[in-house]
């Protein structure tokens, strides 16, 4: 289990919320080291990626300093590139952990998110970032405190829209979302933004790999009273969790803690409206606007 005092996926960013972290110099350095070692072994990204069990696109992002390297990557890289390369990467990773600062755990979660076989999200603060249409995203960043410059806001909007490609790019990944009905009733950004949100949720809800459920306003049995949560199952069937809010975040890798979160999420799935009932509610709410 690890903690970080820098926003990333949810709340302020809305897994979400908050601003995506700036690129870290140490992340760029690690990426450059990995690239140099890979090229020294005369491997392209397309050749190297399957050998370490990650996608070529993900390896590219690590080499560009845009993603925090997963622990498994170090071990797998040593098997492919050799013991000396493994020691060099290990040293670079240790330096990275010390220097990366606020972005560390968000970037590691983003990496897990991109390589997951199952992703679960429960939100009681804002619509999950992967489900936010552009008008809703802009409404959030317009209300960000402290205020963002126009350039900063535009960069965050584009970054969030890019992350949403996961839903289409990973058709074999199961995505499950539980959102509180209050988030829809709130009308964040006004009526037109809410109309766009409801239409977008109905569209995404028709994806074969997406299950969307609304937790009713009145629900006497509610297992989500501890707050928002994100869960991801890795390719080797391990679970990790992520929570954040008010400028702090926590990546949860302890198996027992992740299991407890998974149990709570499973209970909430039984308490929320079904996928079909949720679609009907969204249609009704859209028609009432």
GROMACS .gro file of C-alpha atoms in nm:
model
  289
    1UNK     CA    1   0.000   0.000   0.000
    2UNK     CA    2   0.133   0.342  -0.083
    3UNK     CA    3   0.021   0.700  -0.052
    4UNK     CA    4   0.081   1.013  -0.253
    5UNK     CA    5  -0.015   1.373  -0.192
    6UNK     CA    6  -0.086   1.459  -0.553
    7UNK     CA    7  -0.410   1.446  -0.747
    8UNK     CA    8  -0.454   1.199  -1.023
    9UNK     CA    9  -0.748   0.993  -1.121
   10UNK     CA   10  -1.063   1.061  -0.934
   11UNK     CA   11  -1.221   1.342  -0.732
   12UNK     CA   12  -1.060   1.670  -0.813
   13UNK     CA   13  -0.984   1.509  -1.137
   14UNK     CA   14  -1.273   1.281  -1.141
   15UNK     CA   15  -1.101   0.954  -1.230
   16UNK     CA   16  -1.125   1.141  -1.306
   17UNK     CA   17  -1.102   1.463  -1.152
   18UNK     CA   18  -0.792   1.660  -1.079
   19UNK     CA   19  -0.518   1.748  -1.314
   20UNK     CA   20  -0.300   1.497  -1.485
   21UNK     CA   21   0.053   1.532  -1.345
   22UNK     CA   22   0.328   1.707  -1.536
   23UNK     CA   23   0.594   1.488  -1.688
   24UNK     CA   24   0.873   1.420  -1.443
   25UNK     CA   25   1.237   1.457  -1.545
   26UNK     CA   26   1.312   1.131  -1.367
   27UNK     CA   27   1.037   0.952  -1.560
   28UNK     CA   28   1.188   1.080  -1.884
   29UNK     CA   29   1.530   0.963  -1.771
   30UNK     CA   30   1.402   0.615  -1.690
   31UNK     CA   31   1.230   0.601  -2.028
   32UNK     CA   32   1.547   0.703  -2.206
   33UNK     CA   33   1.745   0.434  -2.021
   34UNK     CA   34   1.492   0.167  -2.116
   35UNK     CA   35   1.495   0.281  -2.478
   36UNK     CA   36   1.876   0.275  -2.493
   37UNK     CA   37   1.894  -0.075  -2.344
   38UNK     CA   38   1.621  -0.200  -2.578
   39UNK     CA   39   1.796  -0.057  -2.883
   40UNK     CA   40   2.128  -0.199  -2.765
   41UNK     CA   41   1.963  -0.541  -2.786
   42UNK     CA   42   1.847  -0.452  -3.138
   43UNK     CA   43   1.479  -0.480  -3.052
   44UNK     CA   44   1.204  -0.252  -3.178
   45UNK     CA   45   0.920  -0.153  -2.946
   46UNK     CA   46   0.696  -0.393  -3.139
   47UNK     CA   47   0.941  -0.679  -3.082
   48UNK     CA   48   1.019  -0.593  -2.720
   49UNK     CA   49   0.660  -0.538  -2.599
   50UNK     CA   50   0.527  -0.898  -2.628
   51UNK     CA   51   0.845  -1.031  -2.469
   52UNK     CA   52   0.770  -0.832  -2.152
   53UNK     CA   53   0.392  -0.890  -2.183
   54UNK     CA   54   0.289  -0.529  -2.243
   55UNK     CA   55   0.154  -0.351  -2.550
   56UNK     CA   56   0.386  -0.159  -2.781
   57UNK     CA   57   0.181   0.156  -2.716
   58UNK     CA   58   0.234   0.120  -2.342
   59UNK     CA   59   0.609   0.065  -2.382
   60UNK     CA   60   0.622   0.377  -2.598
   61UNK     CA   61   0.457   0.582  -2.324
   62UNK     CA   62   0.704   0.456  -2.065
   63UNK     CA   63   0.998   0.542  -2.292
   64UNK     CA   64   0.849   0.890  -2.344
   65UNK     CA   65   0.825   0.942  -1.968
   66UNK     CA   66   0.444   0.945  -1.970
   67UNK     CA   67   0.384   0.638  -1.757
   68UNK     CA   68   0.530   0.503  -1.435
   69UNK     CA   69   0.695   0.162  -1.500
   70UNK     CA   70   0.517  -0.131  -1.332
   71UNK     CA   71   0.725  -0.351  -1.102
   72UNK     CA   72   0.678  -0.652  -1.331
   73UNK     CA   73   0.841  -0.466  -1.618
   74UNK     CA   74   1.179  -0.461  -1.441
   75UNK     CA   75   1.187  -0.838  -1.388
   76UNK     CA   76   1.061  -0.915  -1.735
   77UNK     CA   77   1.306  -0.672  -1.894
   78UNK     CA   78   1.597  -0.840  -1.717
   79UNK     CA   79   1.489  -1.175  -1.862
   80UNK     CA   80   1.484  -1.024  -2.211
   81UNK     CA   81   1.774  -0.776  -2.199
   82UNK     CA   82   2.009  -0.954  -1.958
   83UNK     CA   83   2.135  -0.920  -1.601
   84UNK     CA   84   2.346  -0.608  -1.661
   85UNK     CA   85   2.053  -0.426  -1.819
   86UNK     CA   86   1.838  -0.542  -1.528
   87UNK     CA   87   2.075  -0.383  -1.277
   88UNK     CA   88   2.084  -0.057  -1.473
   89UNK     CA   89   1.705  -0.043  -1.490
   90UNK     CA   90   1.679  -0.127  -1.122
   91UNK     CA   91   1.907   0.163  -1.032
   92UNK     CA   92   1.707   0.397  -1.257
   93UNK     CA   93   1.382   0.279  -1.094
   94UNK     CA   94   1.516   0.339  -0.742
   95UNK     CA   95   1.615   0.692  -0.836
   96UNK     CA   96   1.275   0.738  -0.998
   97UNK     CA   97   1.093   0.643  -0.681
   98UNK     CA   98   1.285   0.903  -0.485
   99UNK     CA   99   1.245   1.185  -0.735
  100UNK     CA  100   0.912   1.145  -0.905
  101UNK     CA  101   0.722   1.325  -0.626
  102UNK     CA  102   0.352   1.391  -0.653
  103UNK     CA  103   0.294   1.208  -0.980
  104UNK     CA  104   0.425   0.869  -0.868
  105UNK     CA  105   0.115   0.678  -0.768
  106UNK     CA  106  -0.120   0.834  -1.018
  107UNK     CA  107   0.114   0.741  -1.300
  108UNK     CA  108   0.149   0.388  -1.166
  109UNK     CA  109  -0.231   0.359  -1.144
  110UNK     CA  110  -0.265   0.493  -1.498
  111UNK     CA  111  -0.029   0.217  -1.610
  112UNK     CA  112  -0.235  -0.047  -1.430
  113UNK     CA  113  -0.549   0.102  -1.582
  114UNK     CA  114  -0.413   0.066  -1.934
  115UNK     CA  115  -0.309  -0.297  -1.887
  116UNK     CA  116  -0.607  -0.422  -1.687
  117UNK     CA  117  -0.840  -0.710  -1.772
  118UNK     CA  118  -1.116  -0.574  -1.545
  119UNK     CA  119  -1.171  -0.219  -1.423
  120UNK     CA  120  -1.433  -0.130  -1.160
  121UNK     CA  121  -1.522   0.221  -1.046
  122UNK     CA  122  -1.760   0.361  -0.785
  123UNK     CA  123  -1.805   0.738  -0.770
  124UNK     CA  124  -2.004   0.956  -0.532
  125UNK     CA  125  -1.833   1.289  -0.614
  126UNK     CA  126  -1.816   1.335  -0.993
  127UNK     CA  127  -1.881   1.118  -1.296
  128UNK     CA  128  -1.579   0.886  -1.351
  129UNK     CA  129  -1.330   1.042  -1.591
  130UNK     CA  130  -1.358   0.757  -1.841
  131UNK     CA  131  -1.730   0.839  -1.878
  132UNK     CA  132  -1.717   1.219  -1.897
  133UNK     CA  133  -1.824   1.385  -2.226
  134UNK     CA  134  -1.626   1.689  -2.331
  135UNK     CA  135  -1.882   1.951  -2.211
  136UNK     CA  136  -1.879   1.793  -1.863
  137UNK     CA  137  -1.499   1.782  -1.856
  138UNK     CA  138  -1.481   2.149  -1.947
  139UNK     CA  139  -1.739   2.236  -1.681
  140UNK     CA  140  -1.524   2.063  -1.418
  141UNK     CA  141  -1.203   2.239  -1.514
  142UNK     CA  142  -1.379   2.577  -1.535
  143UNK     CA  143  -1.462   2.527  -1.166
  144UNK     CA  144  -1.117   2.407  -1.066
  145UNK     CA  145  -0.961   2.579  -0.766
  146UNK     CA  146  -0.714   2.734  -0.779
  147UNK     CA  147  -0.819   2.848  -1.128
  148UNK     CA  148  -0.634   2.705  -1.427
  149UNK     CA  149  -0.505   2.907  -1.718
  150UNK     CA  150  -0.678   2.847  -2.049
  151UNK     CA  151  -0.371   2.657  -2.170
  152UNK     CA  152  -0.363   2.436  -1.859
  153UNK     CA  153  -0.734   2.364  -1.886
  154UNK     CA  154  -0.711   2.274  -2.254
  155UNK     CA  155  -0.420   2.039  -2.187
  156UNK     CA  156  -0.617   1.859  -1.915
  157UNK     CA  157  -0.927   1.829  -2.134
  158UNK     CA  158  -0.725   1.675  -2.417
  159UNK     CA  159  -0.547   1.437  -2.178
  160UNK     CA  160  -0.875   1.313  -2.035
  161UNK     CA  161  -1.033   1.261  -2.375
  162UNK     CA  162  -0.725   1.065  -2.482
  163UNK     CA  163  -0.754   0.836  -2.176
  164UNK     CA  164  -1.113   0.759  -2.268
  165UNK     CA  165  -0.990   0.570  -2.574
  166UNK     CA  166  -0.933   0.278  -2.335
  167UNK     CA  167  -1.301   0.186  -2.361
  168UNK     CA  168  -1.276   0.133  -2.737
  169UNK     CA  169  -0.914   0.018  -2.754
  170UNK     CA  170  -0.961  -0.263  -2.499
  171UNK     CA  171  -1.276  -0.451  -2.612
  172UNK     CA  172  -1.173  -0.757  -2.408
  173UNK     CA  173  -1.147  -0.558  -2.085
  174UNK     CA  174  -1.454  -0.557  -1.861
  175UNK     CA  175  -1.548  -0.209  -1.740
  176UNK     CA  176  -1.797  -0.172  -1.455
  177UNK     CA  177  -1.914   0.166  -1.324
  178UNK     CA  178  -2.143   0.247  -1.030
  179UNK     CA  179  -2.237   0.613  -0.998
  180UNK     CA  180  -2.464   0.787  -0.750
  181UNK     CA  181  -2.792   0.918  -0.889
  182UNK     CA  182  -2.722   1.245  -0.708
  183UNK     CA  183  -2.441   1.315  -0.957
  184UNK     CA  184  -2.697   1.317  -1.237
  185UNK     CA  185  -2.955   1.518  -1.043
  186UNK     CA  186  -2.696   1.783  -0.957
  187UNK     CA  187  -2.684   1.916  -1.316
  188UNK     CA  188  -2.318   2.015  -1.292
  189UNK     CA  189  -2.254   2.282  -1.556
  190UNK     CA  190  -2.622   2.337  -1.631
  191UNK     CA  191  -2.900   2.173  -1.829
  192UNK     CA  192  -2.717   2.149  -2.163
  193UNK     CA  193  -2.412   1.988  -2.005
  194UNK     CA  194  -2.639   1.741  -1.825
  195UNK     CA  195  -2.817   1.656  -2.150
  196UNK     CA  196  -2.480   1.584  -2.312
  197UNK     CA  197  -2.381   1.373  -2.010
  198UNK     CA  198  -2.697   1.162  -2.015
  199UNK     CA  199  -2.671   1.106  -2.391
  200UNK     CA  200  -2.305   1.008  -2.357
  201UNK     CA  201  -2.376   0.764  -2.072
  202UNK     CA  202  -2.649   0.600  -2.279
  203UNK     CA  203  -2.408   0.562  -2.572
  204UNK     CA  204  -2.121   0.422  -2.365
  205UNK     CA  205  -2.362   0.196  -2.179
  206UNK     CA  206  -2.432   0.017  -2.506
  207UNK     CA  207  -2.069  -0.093  -2.542
  208UNK     CA  208  -2.046  -0.470  -2.501
  209UNK     CA  209  -1.761  -0.442  -2.250
  210UNK     CA  210  -1.922  -0.172  -2.031
  211UNK     CA  211  -2.168  -0.220  -1.746
  212UNK     CA  212  -2.315   0.100  -1.605
  213UNK     CA  213  -2.523   0.105  -1.286
  214UNK     CA  214  -2.682   0.391  -1.094
  215UNK     CA  215  -2.711   0.379  -0.716
  216UNK     CA  216  -3.058   0.515  -0.629
  217UNK     CA  217  -3.100   0.830  -0.422
  218UNK     CA  218  -3.280   0.625  -0.159
  219UNK     CA  219  -3.099   0.303  -0.072
  220UNK     CA  220  -3.117   0.185   0.289
  221UNK     CA  221  -2.857  -0.087   0.228
  222UNK     CA  222  -2.549   0.084   0.084
  223UNK     CA  223  -2.200  -0.067   0.110
  224UNK     CA  224  -2.028   0.239  -0.035
  225UNK     CA  225  -2.038   0.461   0.272
  226UNK     CA  226  -1.655   0.468   0.290
  227UNK     CA  227  -1.642   0.665  -0.034
  228UNK     CA  228  -1.529   0.636  -0.395
  229UNK     CA  229  -1.305   0.353  -0.510
  230UNK     CA  230  -1.135   0.218  -0.821
  231UNK     CA  231  -1.029  -0.143  -0.868
  232UNK     CA  232  -0.828  -0.307  -1.145
  233UNK     CA  233  -0.743  -0.670  -1.220
  234UNK     CA  234  -0.403  -0.715  -1.381
  235UNK     CA  235  -0.316  -0.964  -1.655
  236UNK     CA  236  -0.184  -1.205  -1.391
  237UNK     CA  237  -0.515  -1.179  -1.200
  238UNK     CA  238  -0.397  -0.965  -0.911
  239UNK     CA  239  -0.617  -0.681  -0.789
  240UNK     CA  240  -0.513  -0.327  -0.703
  241UNK     CA  241  -0.717  -0.036  -0.575
  242UNK     CA  242  -0.700   0.341  -0.597
  243UNK     CA  243  -0.869   0.618  -0.396
  244UNK     CA  244  -0.815   0.992  -0.391
  245UNK     CA  245  -0.952   1.326  -0.287
  246UNK     CA  246  -0.858   1.676  -0.168
  247UNK     CA  247  -0.507   1.668  -0.308
  248UNK     CA  248  -0.413   1.324  -0.179
  249UNK     CA  249  -0.426   0.976  -0.328
  250UNK     CA  250  -0.353   0.617  -0.237
  251UNK     CA  251  -0.257   0.319  -0.450
  252UNK     CA  252  -0.362   0.000  -0.273
  253UNK     CA  253  -0.159  -0.306  -0.367
  254UNK     CA  254  -0.194  -0.509  -0.046
  255UNK     CA  255  -0.394  -0.822  -0.147
  256UNK     CA  256  -0.609  -0.823   0.167
  257UNK     CA  257  -0.697  -0.455   0.141
  258UNK     CA  258  -0.777  -0.492  -0.231
  259UNK     CA  259  -0.991  -0.798  -0.151
  260UNK     CA  260  -1.189  -0.599   0.106
  261UNK     CA  261  -1.255  -0.330  -0.154
  262UNK     CA  262  -1.361  -0.594  -0.404
  263UNK     CA  263  -1.612  -0.736  -0.155
  264UNK     CA  264  -1.763  -0.394  -0.096
  265UNK     CA  265  -1.785  -0.330  -0.468
  266UNK     CA  266  -1.955  -0.664  -0.526
  267UNK     CA  267  -2.214  -0.580  -0.261
  268UNK     CA  268  -2.281  -0.243  -0.423
  269UNK     CA  269  -2.339  -0.408  -0.760
  270UNK     CA  270  -2.626  -0.601  -0.601
  271UNK     CA  271  -2.765  -0.284  -0.440
  272UNK     CA  272  -2.753  -0.054  -0.743
  273UNK     CA  273  -3.000  -0.051  -1.030
  274UNK     CA  274  -2.935  -0.314  -1.296
  275UNK     CA  275  -2.771  -0.217  -1.624
  276UNK     CA  276  -3.110  -0.228  -1.798
  277UNK     CA  277  -3.290  -0.034  -1.523
  278UNK     CA  278  -3.011   0.224  -1.531
  279UNK     CA  279  -3.057   0.276  -1.906
  280UNK     CA  280  -3.430   0.329  -1.849
  281UNK     CA  281  -3.362   0.582  -1.574
  282UNK     CA  282  -3.118   0.773  -1.794
  283UNK     CA  283  -3.374   0.785  -2.075
  284UNK     CA  284  -3.638   0.917  -1.832
  285UNK     CA  285  -3.405   1.181  -1.694
  286UNK     CA  286  -3.305   1.294  -2.042
  287UNK     CA  287  -3.668   1.321  -2.145
  288UNK     CA  288  -3.751   1.532  -1.840
  289UNK     CA  289  -3.490   1.799  -1.918
   0.00000   0.00000   0.00000
